[in-house]
Amino acid sequence: MQERNQRVRFEQLILPHLDAAYNLARWLTHNDQDAQDMVQESCLRAFRFFQGFRGGDSRTWLLTIVRNTCYTWLQQQRANEFTVPFQEELHDVECDTENPETLHLRHIDQQKLRTALETLPVEFREAIILRELEELPYREISVITHVPLGTVMSRLARGRKWLQRYLAAHMNEEE
Amino acid sequence: MDCTEARRLLHAYLDAELDMADTLAVEQHLQTCPACLEIYNNYQALQTAIKTNSLYFQAPEMLQKRIRTSVRKANQAAFVARVTSWSGLSVAAVLIFALLLSLWGFTRFWPNSSGGNSLAQEVLASHVRSLMANHLVDVPSSNQHTVKPWFNGKLDFSPPVVDLTAQGFTLIGGRLDYLDNQPVAALVYKRREHIINLFIWPSAQNIGSETDTNTPQGYHLLHWTKSGLTYWAASDLNLNELQQFVRLIQDST
């Protein structure tokens, strides 16, 4: 009986955030099948630790688990490749006032925008996804990504600069 | 507010994360600075583009079913695990209960027993009985060479019989007794008017042990094992002299 109540409460609190969980996992893993696996694994983890969930925002709680699960998976994926770990300084963007190409972004092609986001380094990508698509406040993003508020702000700033540069550079391709 | 400060706060302004004072300061700066306004407009355009370009991935319908199923399974597994751990606990509880019950029964119904002292009680009873009835000795003799052979054929071991007359402990004879579910040798010594019963029988353990002392009902019981034999000395003699007696026996066996 207790088990059943527990499960029903879990389903009521967690399942409404399945889209948010899948969206984040999909943007972090780049493909549907892995994203589904990540969400399923995250939900099972969440269920296992559900007794430890002391109220609060259940979406933030689930997204934190999804993000951790995806990062573990990403590290395993990266272990098989030879990728240079991302360093924010190396990828930093020049001052944006001097770049005239950033000035005309009124009509952004959806496919280009999607590709730009896919290419964006994961630390910036997750911040942009959580901010623009989930519309989460900085405080929640800071909880989910385990970084201070100031870092959330600077990651959003750098991520946006990066996207602008990318879009400006690819503006006239295939047109 | 200058351009550097305005651009530092631009993203927080765009995301409506600034407090009232900073929000107003950035707004005022944007009204007076076309360069910063241009940057702001570009970021706002980008933000709008991301939000309105259906970049959001909806979870496939199958996923929800899949998760409901797996959570249900995990829940059942957790339930089974809990129930089995309960039954494990209950088995342990029954065992402990049975143990306590048997301990209680043992202490309650075992005659004259209080755990490991039951043999001491037996020895004491035997000593007291030997003094009450007119049956202190079967073979009255102060001669160890008379007493020792008397046990031949009556016991399956040969008890050491020591003459301690010179030390003030007179041997007055030997007797067959029955202790610890077996026939045992009882040697009787006398110190002034005090009788000492020395019970001897084969020990289960070959290792010698220290003498331990019991004083039930005003009697002293000294117990030790040596060379495969168990010794119990019982007497109303004072403890010092009885211990002296025991040392003399131990030295000559």
Short mmCIF file of C-alpha atoms in Angstrom, two decimals, chain A residues 83-162:
data_model
loop_
_atom_site.label_atom_id
_atom_site.label_comp_id
_atom_site.label_asym_id
_atom_site.label_seq_id
_atom_site.Cartn_x
_atom_site.Cartn_y
_atom_site.Cartn_z
CA THR A 83 38.94 15.59 -27.33
CA VAL A 84 40.69 18.54 -25.80
CA PRO A 85 38.77 19.55 -22.69
CA PHE A 86 36.90 22.73 -23.30
CA GLN A 87 38.51 25.84 -21.86
CA GLU A 88 36.38 28.90 -21.62
CA GLU A 89 39.29 31.33 -22.15
CA LEU A 90 40.37 29.70 -25.43
CA HIS A 91 36.87 29.92 -26.79
CA ASP A 92 36.31 33.44 -25.61
CA VAL A 93 34.97 35.82 -28.16
CA GLU A 94 36.38 39.20 -29.11
CA CYS A 95 34.57 42.37 -28.23
CA ASP A 96 31.35 42.34 -30.24
CA THR A 97 31.02 46.04 -31.16
CA GLU A 98 33.81 45.84 -33.70
CA ASN A 99 32.18 43.01 -35.62
CA PRO A 100 29.78 44.48 -38.19
CA GLU A 101 28.51 41.01 -39.14
CA THR A 102 26.71 40.67 -35.82
CA LEU A 103 24.48 43.57 -36.68
CA HIS A 104 21.92 41.90 -38.86
CA LEU A 105 20.37 38.93 -37.15
CA ARG A 106 16.75 39.81 -37.61
CA HIS A 107 15.92 36.84 -39.76
CA ILE A 108 17.58 33.75 -38.45
CA ASP A 109 17.13 30.51 -40.27
CA GLN A 110 15.83 27.78 -37.92
CA GLN A 111 18.13 25.07 -39.22
CA LYS A 112 21.18 27.31 -38.83
CA LEU A 113 20.14 28.25 -35.32
CA ARG A 114 19.70 24.58 -34.43
CA THR A 115 23.10 23.72 -35.84
CA ALA A 116 24.65 26.66 -33.99
CA LEU A 117 23.19 25.44 -30.70
CA GLU A 118 24.30 21.87 -31.39
CA THR A 119 27.83 23.11 -31.99
CA LEU A 120 27.94 25.32 -28.90
CA PRO A 121 30.15 23.87 -26.14
CA VAL A 122 28.05 21.95 -23.65
CA GLU A 123 28.56 24.24 -20.63
CA PHE A 124 27.12 27.17 -22.61
CA ARG A 125 24.54 25.05 -24.38
CA GLU A 126 22.93 23.83 -21.19
CA ALA A 127 22.76 27.37 -19.80
CA ILE A 128 21.07 28.66 -22.98
CA ILE A 129 18.64 25.70 -23.11
CA LEU A 130 17.63 26.10 -19.46
CA ARG A 131 17.32 29.87 -19.78
CA GLU A 132 15.64 30.32 -23.19
CA LEU A 133 13.68 27.08 -23.60
CA GLU A 134 12.84 26.25 -19.97
CA GLU A 135 12.75 29.95 -19.03
CA LEU A 136 14.34 29.16 -15.69
CA PRO A 137 15.70 31.96 -13.48
CA TYR A 138 19.46 32.13 -12.87
CA ARG A 139 19.02 30.72 -9.37
CA GLU A 140 17.51 27.46 -10.66
CA ILE A 141 20.10 27.18 -13.44
CA SER A 142 22.80 27.60 -10.83
CA VAL A 143 21.30 24.71 -8.81
CA ILE A 144 20.98 22.39 -11.81
CA THR A 145 24.44 23.06 -13.26
CA HIS A 146 26.25 23.26 -9.89
CA VAL A 147 27.88 26.66 -10.56
CA PRO A 148 27.54 30.06 -8.82
CA LEU A 149 25.10 32.69 -10.09
CA GLY A 150 27.92 34.81 -11.54
CA THR A 151 29.10 31.87 -13.63
CA VAL A 152 25.56 31.30 -14.92
CA MET A 153 25.48 34.93 -16.07
CA SER A 154 28.91 34.81 -17.71
CA ARG A 155 28.13 31.50 -19.43
CA LEU A 156 24.94 32.95 -20.89
CA ALA A 157 26.83 36.05 -22.07
CA ARG A 158 29.61 34.01 -23.68
CA GLY A 159 27.19 31.50 -25.14
CA ARG A 160 25.17 34.26 -26.80
CA LYS A 161 28.31 35.94 -28.16
CA TRP A 162 29.42 32.59 -29.50
#
